[in-house]
């Protein structure tokens, strides 16, 4: 098998998720006789030939994933999604409307799913009861139990002698949608006050991403009840932090998003030779024999030299890590799962019909360019304010008597002959060079009506009220003049959504 993981961009290779989840199993997959590669989605979009026969989409929540999946499956490739995070089940939250729309459209056409926890699998099974799913544990970087014994002993002895308690916290400190990371640390940090009551001086070191260190979170850190040092996260710094800390504090809040996260931080701490103190939601219950839930108990064990992770327990911990964090075991399970999957039958896509990507309220220039480089058409709607070289845009008569579809030569060439014959050069009302234009009347389009441009300043309530009818009319126009093309919506904002275009996308996926 040739397995390809599609990631958002080349920089994504440096993220913890890629490093832990994919890079650690790569050599084990290759040892089984398969190839395993990471490919940024822009490269996959532009590639003249496919690089694999099984593809896994990872954190690419935009229209390119839909386009790429349709093309790859037409070439006979199996395509799946690695569901890192749950942005899909919280149906009452309007902030995820565009992600839920992406989820519905993608899952209408993919062949399998991957996730990292049983909690996430159970949630996905309720949403997608017929989709084959595999839980793949995030593997540890390696297990060298014998080498940990001296370090564990030295850190415990140093702590008892100095009465200084070195504590670590590491991870992504922020999230665009949820309160977590450094907010969790702040919310549960009061537990660390027990250290002083027991005669220990706490000393906290924090490793996190630079973006998270905005003024609000820096103030939050400054208010922590224990002295701390903050550094930017690197893989090397994380390894050193774990090795030098008596324990790492890993609190987890109880919101839906957090309760399906993977075990990777706790696995990294245990494999690195430190204790884990967790608070809040019992995310690490699978590792319970080696996880502390109470700081008082941890300090009792420290004083008695009976810490849960100590030289005498390393054999038992090693056996647990082999079951839950072995790169070799997880690579074999993944390969076995993928080999059982049926491959879709190759078929002609897109055939002789054009692919049109209708840009939403806040189009991204790079996506627009990548769509065009692939030979697809990028269309603007009245809800689009970006000044990009669109293949199709709309000028609406304020009275609603006609509507001008402004085209470029490459889009004119994709029109059926009867519509192409009606294209003429018309200058914009504000002046400038005449442009290829197709003028539609109510005889062509009974639902024709004025479509207003986005107001300046932008009024979100007005935009939301206009979005669905305008997108529905845009779909009607595209279907009319291009004879039912392959139509996709590119939208990266919520709560904007077009059920009409989604229905067309999903219907085409099953055709």
Short mmCIF file of C-alpha atoms in Angstrom, two decimals:
data_model
loop_
_atom_site.label_atom_id
_atom_site.label_comp_id
_atom_site.label_asym_id
_atom_site.label_seq_id
_atom_site.Cartn_x
_atom_site.Cartn_y
_atom_site.Cartn_z
CA UNK A 1 0.00 0.00 0.00
CA UNK A 2 1.00 3.58 -0.59
CA UNK A 3 -0.47 5.62 2.27
CA UNK A 4 -0.57 9.42 2.01
CA UNK A 5 -1.66 11.76 4.81
CA UNK A 6 -2.92 15.11 3.54
CA UNK A 7 -2.02 17.98 5.91
CA UNK A 8 -2.98 21.70 5.76
CA UNK A 9 0.45 23.00 4.75
CA UNK A 10 4.18 22.25 4.88
CA UNK A 11 4.56 23.99 8.25
CA UNK A 12 2.10 21.50 9.72
CA UNK A 13 4.88 18.90 9.71
CA UNK A 14 6.29 20.63 12.80
CA UNK A 15 3.12 20.32 14.88
CA UNK A 16 2.83 17.94 17.80
CA UNK A 17 -0.05 16.08 16.17
CA UNK A 18 1.99 15.19 13.08
CA UNK A 19 5.12 14.44 15.08
CA UNK A 20 3.35 12.17 17.55
CA UNK A 21 0.69 10.56 15.42
CA UNK A 22 2.36 10.10 12.04
CA UNK A 23 6.12 10.44 12.25
CA UNK A 24 6.36 7.84 15.03
CA UNK A 25 4.57 5.17 13.01
CA UNK A 26 6.16 6.00 9.65
CA UNK A 27 9.24 3.71 10.02
CA UNK A 28 7.07 0.88 11.39
CA UNK A 29 4.64 1.16 8.46
CA UNK A 30 7.58 1.11 6.05
CA UNK A 31 9.05 -1.93 7.81
CA UNK A 32 5.81 -3.75 7.00
CA UNK A 33 6.44 -3.14 3.30
CA UNK A 34 4.21 -0.11 2.75
CA UNK A 35 5.05 3.49 1.90
CA UNK A 36 3.91 6.33 4.13
CA UNK A 37 4.10 10.01 3.19
CA UNK A 38 2.84 13.40 4.35
CA UNK A 39 1.66 15.74 1.60
CA UNK A 40 0.44 19.35 2.00
CA UNK A 41 -2.96 19.80 0.42
CA UNK A 42 -1.77 22.47 -2.01
CA UNK A 43 0.80 20.01 -3.41
CA UNK A 44 -1.82 17.27 -3.65
CA UNK A 45 -4.18 19.63 -5.48
CA UNK A 46 -1.52 20.58 -8.04
CA UNK A 47 0.07 17.14 -8.51
CA UNK A 48 -0.46 15.76 -12.03
CA UNK A 49 -0.42 12.19 -10.67
CA UNK A 50 -1.52 10.73 -7.36
CA UNK A 51 1.18 9.74 -4.88
CA UNK A 52 -0.71 6.91 -3.17
CA UNK A 53 -3.64 4.54 -3.24
CA UNK A 54 -4.95 5.23 0.27
CA UNK A 55 -5.34 8.81 1.45
CA UNK A 56 -6.04 10.20 4.91
CA UNK A 57 -7.31 13.78 5.25
CA UNK A 58 -6.06 15.42 8.44
CA UNK A 59 -7.33 18.81 9.65
CA UNK A 60 -8.03 20.18 6.16
CA UNK A 61 -11.44 21.75 6.77
CA UNK A 62 -11.99 23.52 3.48
CA UNK A 63 -13.31 22.96 -0.03
CA UNK A 64 -9.98 21.60 -1.29
CA UNK A 65 -10.53 18.43 0.75
CA UNK A 66 -13.87 17.92 -1.00
CA UNK A 67 -12.38 18.48 -4.45
CA UNK A 68 -9.38 16.28 -3.77
CA UNK A 69 -11.50 13.47 -2.36
CA UNK A 70 -13.79 13.45 -5.39
CA UNK A 71 -10.80 13.27 -7.74
CA UNK A 72 -8.91 10.59 -5.78
CA UNK A 73 -11.92 8.32 -5.43
CA UNK A 74 -12.59 8.68 -9.16
CA UNK A 75 -9.06 7.31 -9.63
CA UNK A 76 -9.85 4.30 -7.43
CA UNK A 77 -8.20 5.49 -4.20
CA UNK A 78 -9.74 4.89 -0.78
CA UNK A 79 -10.01 8.15 1.18
CA UNK A 80 -10.59 8.60 4.91
CA UNK A 81 -10.59 11.32 7.55
CA UNK A 82 -8.50 11.41 10.71
CA UNK A 83 -10.91 12.93 13.20
CA UNK A 84 -8.47 14.62 15.58
CA UNK A 85 -11.03 16.89 17.20
CA UNK A 86 -14.78 17.03 17.61
CA UNK A 87 -16.10 20.10 15.83
CA UNK A 88 -19.10 18.21 14.48
CA UNK A 89 -21.42 16.92 17.21
CA UNK A 90 -22.22 20.20 18.98
CA UNK A 91 -25.24 21.05 16.91
CA UNK A 92 -26.39 23.95 19.07
CA UNK A 93 -23.21 25.97 18.51
CA UNK A 94 -23.49 28.25 15.47
CA UNK A 95 -19.72 28.79 15.45
CA UNK A 96 -19.27 25.33 13.92
CA UNK A 97 -21.93 25.52 11.20
CA UNK A 98 -19.41 25.63 8.36
CA UNK A 99 -17.45 22.74 9.92
CA UNK A 100 -20.59 20.65 10.31
CA UNK A 101 -21.44 21.34 6.65
CA UNK A 102 -17.91 20.23 5.69
CA UNK A 103 -18.34 17.11 7.83
CA UNK A 104 -21.64 16.14 6.22
CA UNK A 105 -20.36 16.64 2.70
CA UNK A 106 -17.05 14.87 3.29
CA UNK A 107 -18.53 11.90 5.11
CA UNK A 108 -21.03 11.40 2.29
CA UNK A 109 -18.14 10.29 0.10
CA UNK A 110 -15.23 8.94 2.23
CA UNK A 111 -14.48 5.26 2.84
CA UNK A 112 -13.27 5.18 6.46
CA UNK A 113 -12.43 7.18 9.54
CA UNK A 114 -9.62 7.23 12.07
CA UNK A 115 -9.62 8.64 15.60
CA UNK A 116 -7.47 8.37 18.72
CA UNK A 117 -9.87 7.62 21.59
CA UNK A 118 -12.85 5.33 22.30
CA UNK A 119 -14.84 8.40 23.36
CA UNK A 120 -14.38 9.94 19.92
CA UNK A 121 -15.19 6.63 18.23
CA UNK A 122 -18.46 6.35 20.16
CA UNK A 123 -19.42 9.90 19.25
CA UNK A 124 -18.63 9.35 15.58
CA UNK A 125 -20.51 6.04 15.57
CA UNK A 126 -23.67 7.89 16.57
CA UNK A 127 -23.20 10.36 13.72
CA UNK A 128 -21.87 7.86 11.15
CA UNK A 129 -23.14 4.40 12.06
CA UNK A 130 -22.08 2.83 8.75
CA UNK A 131 -18.58 4.31 8.39
CA UNK A 132 -15.69 1.90 9.18
CA UNK A 133 -13.75 3.42 12.10
CA UNK A 134 -10.41 2.58 13.69
CA UNK A 135 -9.16 3.85 17.03
CA UNK A 136 -5.41 4.32 16.67
CA UNK A 137 -3.64 5.23 19.89
CA UNK A 138 -1.05 7.97 19.69
CA UNK A 139 2.27 6.14 20.13
CA UNK A 140 4.99 7.10 22.59
CA UNK A 141 8.36 8.22 21.27
CA UNK A 142 9.92 5.04 22.61
CA UNK A 143 10.23 3.06 25.78
CA UNK A 144 13.59 2.78 27.51
CA UNK A 145 12.52 1.63 30.95
CA UNK A 146 15.97 0.66 32.18
CA UNK A 147 17.37 4.11 31.39
CA UNK A 148 14.60 5.80 33.40
CA UNK A 149 15.32 4.13 36.73
CA UNK A 150 18.31 6.27 37.71
CA UNK A 151 16.58 9.47 36.62
CA UNK A 152 13.41 8.72 38.56
CA UNK A 153 15.40 7.93 41.65
CA UNK A 154 17.55 11.07 41.33
CA UNK A 155 14.61 13.46 40.82
CA UNK A 156 12.72 12.05 43.81
CA UNK A 157 15.80 12.24 46.05
CA UNK A 158 16.57 15.79 44.90
CA UNK A 159 13.00 16.89 45.62
CA UNK A 160 12.95 15.43 49.14
CA UNK A 161 16.35 16.97 49.92
CA UNK A 162 15.73 20.46 48.49
CA UNK A 163 12.02 20.66 49.33
CA UNK A 164 11.61 22.31 45.90
CA UNK A 165 8.87 20.71 43.81
CA UNK A 166 9.54 21.05 40.08
CA UNK A 167 6.25 20.92 38.15
CA UNK A 168 5.76 20.95 34.39
CA UNK A 169 2.90 21.98 32.11
CA UNK A 170 3.16 21.86 28.32
CA UNK A 171 0.83 22.02 25.37
CA UNK A 172 -1.07 24.26 22.97
CA UNK A 173 -2.28 27.05 25.21
CA UNK A 174 -5.19 28.35 23.14
CA UNK A 175 -7.96 27.37 20.74
CA UNK A 176 -9.99 29.63 18.42
CA UNK A 177 -13.29 28.14 19.61
CA UNK A 178 -12.86 26.70 23.09
CA UNK A 179 -11.57 27.77 26.48
CA UNK A 180 -8.84 25.26 27.30
CA UNK A 181 -5.07 24.92 27.56
CA UNK A 182 -3.79 27.76 29.74
CA UNK A 183 -7.37 28.40 30.87
CA UNK A 184 -7.47 24.85 32.27
CA UNK A 185 -4.18 25.42 34.06
CA UNK A 186 -5.49 28.63 35.58
CA UNK A 187 -8.79 27.05 36.64
CA UNK A 188 -7.20 24.10 38.46
CA UNK A 189 -3.94 25.69 39.67
CA UNK A 190 -5.35 26.16 43.18
CA UNK A 191 -4.64 22.48 43.80
CA UNK A 192 -0.93 23.24 43.73
CA UNK A 193 -1.22 25.30 46.91
CA UNK A 194 -1.12 22.05 48.89
CA UNK A 195 2.62 21.94 48.20
CA UNK A 196 3.42 24.69 50.69
CA UNK A 197 1.21 23.19 53.37
CA UNK A 198 3.26 20.02 53.09
CA UNK A 199 6.58 21.87 53.33
CA UNK A 200 7.45 21.94 49.63
CA UNK A 201 8.13 25.03 47.53
CA UNK A 202 6.39 24.67 44.14
CA UNK A 203 8.18 25.80 41.00
CA UNK A 204 6.12 25.61 37.80
CA UNK A 205 7.55 25.73 34.30
CA UNK A 206 5.20 26.29 31.33
CA UNK A 207 5.93 25.44 27.69
CA UNK A 208 3.39 26.64 25.15
CA UNK A 209 2.94 28.17 21.72
CA UNK A 210 3.76 31.82 21.18
CA UNK A 211 0.30 32.68 19.80
CA UNK A 212 -1.28 31.72 23.13
CA UNK A 213 0.76 34.28 25.02
CA UNK A 214 -1.50 37.26 24.41
CA UNK A 215 -2.04 39.94 27.10
CA UNK A 216 -5.08 38.16 28.57
CA UNK A 217 -3.32 34.84 29.03
CA UNK A 218 -0.10 36.47 30.24
CA UNK A 219 -2.15 38.16 32.96
CA UNK A 220 -3.73 34.79 33.72
CA UNK A 221 -0.27 33.26 34.13
CA UNK A 222 0.85 36.16 36.31
CA UNK A 223 -2.06 35.43 38.67
CA UNK A 224 -1.20 31.75 39.15
CA UNK A 225 -0.78 30.97 42.86
CA UNK A 226 2.68 29.46 42.37
CA UNK A 227 5.88 30.94 40.90
CA UNK A 228 6.40 29.99 37.26
CA UNK A 229 8.67 30.36 34.27
CA UNK A 230 7.25 30.51 30.73
CA UNK A 231 9.09 29.36 27.60
CA UNK A 232 8.10 28.72 24.01
CA UNK A 233 7.46 25.06 23.29
CA UNK A 234 9.92 22.97 21.33
CA UNK A 235 10.22 19.20 21.18
CA UNK A 236 13.62 19.35 22.86
CA UNK A 237 12.32 21.64 25.62
CA UNK A 238 9.39 19.30 26.28
CA UNK A 239 11.70 16.30 26.65
CA UNK A 240 13.92 18.23 29.08
CA UNK A 241 10.92 19.54 31.03
CA UNK A 242 9.49 16.06 31.58
CA UNK A 243 12.88 14.64 32.59
CA UNK A 244 13.49 17.41 35.14
CA UNK A 245 10.01 17.59 36.70
CA UNK A 246 8.81 15.46 39.57
CA UNK A 247 5.38 15.59 37.95
CA UNK A 248 3.54 17.24 35.09
CA UNK A 249 0.17 18.80 35.85
CA UNK A 250 -2.38 17.95 33.15
CA UNK A 251 -5.84 19.29 34.06
CA UNK A 252 -8.70 18.62 31.62
CA UNK A 253 -12.02 20.47 31.54
CA UNK A 254 -15.31 18.67 31.02
CA UNK A 255 -16.56 20.29 27.81
CA UNK A 256 -17.43 18.05 24.88
CA UNK A 257 -14.36 19.02 22.87
CA UNK A 258 -11.91 18.12 25.63
CA UNK A 259 -13.43 14.79 26.64
CA UNK A 260 -12.45 13.09 23.36
CA UNK A 261 -8.83 14.23 23.22
CA UNK A 262 -6.05 11.66 22.96
CA UNK A 263 -3.83 10.30 25.73
CA UNK A 264 -0.65 11.58 24.08
CA UNK A 265 0.40 14.13 26.70
CA UNK A 266 0.10 11.65 29.57
CA UNK A 267 1.81 8.94 27.51
CA UNK A 268 4.67 11.33 26.73
CA UNK A 269 5.10 12.18 30.41
CA UNK A 270 5.10 8.56 31.58
CA UNK A 271 7.46 7.47 28.80
CA UNK A 272 9.72 10.40 29.66
CA UNK A 273 10.05 9.33 33.29
CA UNK A 274 7.82 11.66 35.29
CA UNK A 275 4.62 11.43 37.31
CA UNK A 276 1.26 12.65 35.98
CA UNK A 277 -1.16 14.67 38.12
CA UNK A 278 -4.47 15.17 36.36
CA UNK A 279 -7.55 17.07 37.50
CA UNK A 280 -11.02 17.60 36.13
CA UNK A 281 -12.37 15.18 33.53
CA UNK A 282 -10.76 11.70 33.90
CA UNK A 283 -9.38 11.66 30.36
CA UNK A 284 -6.43 9.45 31.32
CA UNK A 285 -8.45 6.77 33.11
CA UNK A 286 -7.02 4.07 30.83
CA UNK A 287 -3.63 4.78 32.44
CA UNK A 288 -5.15 4.90 35.94
CA UNK A 289 -2.54 2.77 37.79
CA UNK A 290 0.06 5.42 36.96
CA UNK A 291 -2.02 8.60 37.13
CA UNK A 292 -2.49 10.75 40.23
CA UNK A 293 -5.80 12.49 40.77
CA UNK A 294 -4.89 13.99 44.14
CA UNK A 295 -1.76 15.98 44.93
CA UNK A 296 -1.88 14.95 48.59
CA UNK A 297 -1.58 11.30 47.60
CA UNK A 298 1.34 12.10 45.29
CA UNK A 299 3.18 13.90 48.10
CA UNK A 300 2.47 11.03 50.51
CA UNK A 301 4.03 8.64 48.02
CA UNK A 302 6.98 11.02 47.49
CA UNK A 303 7.69 11.13 51.22
CA UNK A 304 7.36 7.34 51.50
CA UNK A 305 9.43 6.72 48.33
CA UNK A 306 6.54 4.80 46.78
CA UNK A 307 5.71 6.98 43.76
CA UNK A 308 3.58 5.27 41.13
CA UNK A 309 6.30 5.63 38.50
CA UNK A 310 9.49 4.37 40.15
CA UNK A 311 12.17 1.81 39.29
CA UNK A 312 10.17 -1.04 40.82
CA UNK A 313 7.05 -0.33 38.66
CA UNK A 314 8.75 0.24 35.30
CA UNK A 315 8.10 -3.31 34.09
CA UNK A 316 4.35 -2.96 34.65
CA UNK A 317 4.36 0.50 33.08
CA UNK A 318 6.27 -0.87 30.09
CA UNK A 319 3.64 -3.56 29.56
CA UNK A 320 0.87 -0.94 29.66
CA UNK A 321 2.76 1.31 27.25
CA UNK A 322 3.19 -1.63 24.88
CA UNK A 323 -0.59 -2.09 24.80
CA UNK A 324 -1.50 1.60 24.52
CA UNK A 325 1.49 3.47 23.12
CA UNK A 326 3.56 1.14 20.94
CA UNK A 327 4.42 2.53 17.51
CA UNK A 328 4.88 -1.01 16.20
CA UNK A 329 1.52 -2.22 17.49
CA UNK A 330 -0.36 0.82 16.19
CA UNK A 331 1.33 0.67 12.78
CA UNK A 332 0.35 -3.00 12.39
CA UNK A 333 -3.25 -2.31 13.45
CA UNK A 334 -3.50 0.58 10.98
CA UNK A 335 -2.03 -1.42 8.11
CA UNK A 336 -4.31 -4.40 8.80
CA UNK A 337 -7.36 -2.12 8.92
CA UNK A 338 -6.50 -0.33 5.67
CA UNK A 339 -5.84 -3.59 3.82
CA UNK A 340 -9.39 -4.78 4.53
CA UNK A 341 -11.01 -1.68 2.99
CA UNK A 342 -12.69 -2.02 -0.41
CA UNK A 343 -11.49 0.42 -3.05
CA UNK A 344 -13.99 2.59 -4.94
CA UNK A 345 -14.53 1.75 -8.58
CA UNK A 346 -12.65 4.17 -10.87
CA UNK A 347 -14.91 6.45 -12.84
CA UNK A 348 -14.76 9.54 -15.03
CA UNK A 349 -14.78 12.71 -12.94
CA UNK A 350 -15.40 15.52 -13.61
CA UNK A 351 -16.11 14.31 -17.12
CA UNK A 352 -17.16 17.02 -19.55
CA UNK A 353 -18.82 19.17 -16.89
CA UNK A 354 -16.97 22.12 -15.34
CA UNK A 355 -16.12 22.23 -11.65
CA UNK A 356 -17.24 25.53 -10.12
CA UNK A 357 -16.24 26.66 -6.62
CA UNK A 358 -18.58 29.35 -5.36
CA UNK A 359 -16.69 31.52 -2.91
CA UNK A 360 -18.42 32.45 0.34
CA UNK A 361 -18.31 35.46 2.59
CA UNK A 362 -14.57 35.56 3.28
CA UNK A 363 -12.70 33.75 0.49
CA UNK A 364 -9.06 32.82 0.98
CA UNK A 365 -6.80 33.94 -1.83
CA UNK A 366 -4.61 30.82 -1.77
CA UNK A 367 -7.59 28.49 -2.06
CA UNK A 368 -8.96 30.58 -4.95
CA UNK A 369 -5.61 30.34 -6.78
CA UNK A 370 -5.22 26.61 -6.16
CA UNK A 371 -8.73 25.98 -7.48
CA UNK A 372 -7.89 27.85 -10.68
CA UNK A 373 -4.50 26.18 -11.09
CA UNK A 374 -6.26 22.81 -11.04
CA UNK A 375 -8.40 23.98 -13.97
CA UNK A 376 -11.56 24.56 -11.95
CA UNK A 377 -13.58 27.80 -12.01
CA UNK A 378 -13.65 30.14 -9.01
CA UNK A 379 -16.87 32.16 -8.80
CA UNK A 380 -17.71 35.20 -6.66
CA UNK A 381 -21.11 35.84 -5.18
CA UNK A 382 -22.55 39.18 -4.03
CA UNK A 383 -21.58 38.11 -0.52
CA UNK A 384 -17.91 38.14 -1.54
CA UNK A 385 -15.85 41.30 -1.01
CA UNK A 386 -12.37 40.02 -1.93
CA UNK A 387 -10.78 41.58 -5.02
CA UNK A 388 -9.62 38.45 -6.80
CA UNK A 389 -9.54 37.46 -10.47
CA UNK A 390 -12.75 35.44 -10.35
CA UNK A 391 -13.89 33.41 -13.33
CA UNK A 392 -17.48 34.46 -12.72
CA UNK A 393 -19.09 37.29 -10.80
CA UNK A 394 -22.48 39.01 -10.71
CA UNK A 395 -23.68 42.53 -11.42
CA UNK A 396 -27.31 42.97 -10.51
CA UNK A 397 -29.68 45.59 -11.90
CA UNK A 398 -31.01 47.60 -8.90
CA UNK A 399 -34.53 47.33 -10.35
CA UNK A 400 -34.25 43.60 -10.85
CA UNK A 401 -34.96 43.66 -14.62
CA UNK A 402 -31.75 41.85 -15.57
CA UNK A 403 -28.65 40.31 -14.11
CA UNK A 404 -25.17 40.36 -15.67
CA UNK A 405 -22.91 37.33 -15.28
CA UNK A 406 -19.39 38.70 -15.77
CA UNK A 407 -17.02 36.06 -17.13
CA UNK A 408 -13.42 35.49 -18.09
CA UNK A 409 -12.34 33.80 -21.31
CA UNK A 410 -11.65 30.48 -19.53
CA UNK A 411 -15.19 30.38 -18.14
CA UNK A 412 -16.77 31.47 -21.44
CA UNK A 413 -15.06 28.47 -23.03
CA UNK A 414 -16.88 26.12 -20.65
CA UNK A 415 -20.36 27.42 -21.51
CA UNK A 416 -22.62 25.37 -23.77
CA UNK A 417 -22.83 26.82 -27.28
CA UNK A 418 -26.30 28.36 -26.85
CA UNK A 419 -25.15 30.46 -23.89
CA UNK A 420 -21.73 31.20 -25.33
CA UNK A 421 -23.39 32.75 -28.36
CA UNK A 422 -25.16 35.26 -26.10
CA UNK A 423 -21.97 36.54 -24.43
CA UNK A 424 -21.08 40.12 -25.35
CA UNK A 425 -18.58 42.72 -24.18
CA UNK A 426 -20.17 45.12 -21.69
CA UNK A 427 -18.33 47.83 -19.79
CA UNK A 428 -18.86 48.05 -16.01
CA UNK A 429 -21.25 50.86 -14.91
CA UNK A 430 -18.38 52.57 -13.10
CA UNK A 431 -16.29 52.56 -16.29
CA UNK A 432 -13.34 50.50 -17.41
CA UNK A 433 -12.59 47.88 -20.01
CA UNK A 434 -15.57 45.95 -21.43
CA UNK A 435 -15.77 42.40 -20.10
CA UNK A 436 -17.34 39.22 -21.48
CA UNK A 437 -20.83 39.32 -20.02
CA UNK A 438 -23.93 37.15 -20.20
CA UNK A 439 -27.08 39.17 -19.51
CA UNK A 440 -29.99 37.17 -18.05
CA UNK A 441 -33.59 38.31 -17.90
CA UNK A 442 -36.66 36.95 -16.15
CA UNK A 443 -37.39 34.94 -19.28
CA UNK A 444 -34.16 33.04 -18.59
CA UNK A 445 -34.41 33.04 -14.81
CA UNK A 446 -37.92 33.33 -13.33
CA UNK A 447 -36.44 33.78 -9.85
CA UNK A 448 -34.36 36.78 -10.89
CA UNK A 449 -34.24 39.55 -8.29
CA UNK A 450 -31.78 42.24 -7.23
CA UNK A 451 -28.79 41.00 -5.24
CA UNK A 452 -27.17 43.71 -3.16
CA UNK A 453 -23.46 43.89 -2.53
CA UNK A 454 -22.00 43.70 0.98
CA UNK A 455 -22.55 46.97 2.80
CA UNK A 456 -19.69 49.07 4.12
CA UNK A 457 -19.40 48.89 7.04
CA UNK A 458 -20.46 45.28 7.04
CA UNK A 459 -23.66 44.44 8.95
CA UNK A 460 -23.60 40.79 9.99
CA UNK A 461 -27.35 40.41 10.51
CA UNK A 462 -28.01 41.72 7.01
CA UNK A 463 -25.36 39.38 5.60
CA UNK A 464 -26.90 36.39 7.34
CA UNK A 465 -30.38 37.20 6.05
CA UNK A 466 -29.13 37.58 2.46
CA UNK A 467 -26.67 34.71 2.39
CA UNK A 468 -28.96 31.72 1.83
CA UNK A 469 -31.25 33.21 -0.84
CA UNK A 470 -28.30 34.72 -2.71
CA UNK A 471 -26.37 31.45 -2.69
CA UNK A 472 -29.46 29.56 -3.80
CA UNK A 473 -29.88 31.98 -6.72
CA UNK A 474 -26.18 31.67 -7.57
CA UNK A 475 -26.59 27.89 -7.69
CA UNK A 476 -29.62 28.31 -9.95
CA UNK A 477 -27.62 30.56 -12.29
CA UNK A 478 -24.66 28.15 -12.41
CA UNK A 479 -26.91 25.16 -13.06
CA UNK A 480 -28.71 27.06 -15.82
CA UNK A 481 -25.81 28.41 -17.85
CA UNK A 482 -23.33 25.56 -17.27
CA UNK A 483 -25.91 22.76 -17.55
CA UNK A 484 -25.68 21.41 -13.97
CA UNK A 485 -21.92 21.61 -13.31
CA UNK A 486 -20.07 20.13 -10.35
CA UNK A 487 -20.79 22.92 -7.86
CA UNK A 488 -18.98 23.39 -4.55
CA UNK A 489 -19.26 26.04 -1.86
CA UNK A 490 -16.07 27.40 -0.27
CA UNK A 491 -16.99 28.86 3.11
CA UNK A 492 -14.73 29.32 6.11
CA UNK A 493 -17.09 31.36 8.30
CA UNK A 494 -20.10 30.57 10.46
CA UNK A 495 -23.05 30.72 10.65
CA UNK A 496 -23.09 31.02 6.85
CA UNK A 497 -24.51 27.95 5.14
CA UNK A 498 -26.27 27.02 1.92
CA UNK A 499 -28.39 23.86 2.18
CA UNK A 500 -29.17 24.07 -1.54
CA UNK A 501 -25.51 23.81 -2.56
CA UNK A 502 -24.83 21.20 0.12
CA UNK A 503 -27.68 19.07 -1.24
CA UNK A 504 -26.22 19.34 -4.75
CA UNK A 505 -22.73 18.41 -3.54
CA UNK A 506 -23.99 15.39 -1.61
CA UNK A 507 -26.26 14.29 -4.43
CA UNK A 508 -23.38 14.43 -6.88
CA UNK A 509 -21.17 12.43 -4.50
CA UNK A 510 -23.66 9.54 -4.58
CA UNK A 511 -24.28 9.71 -8.32
#
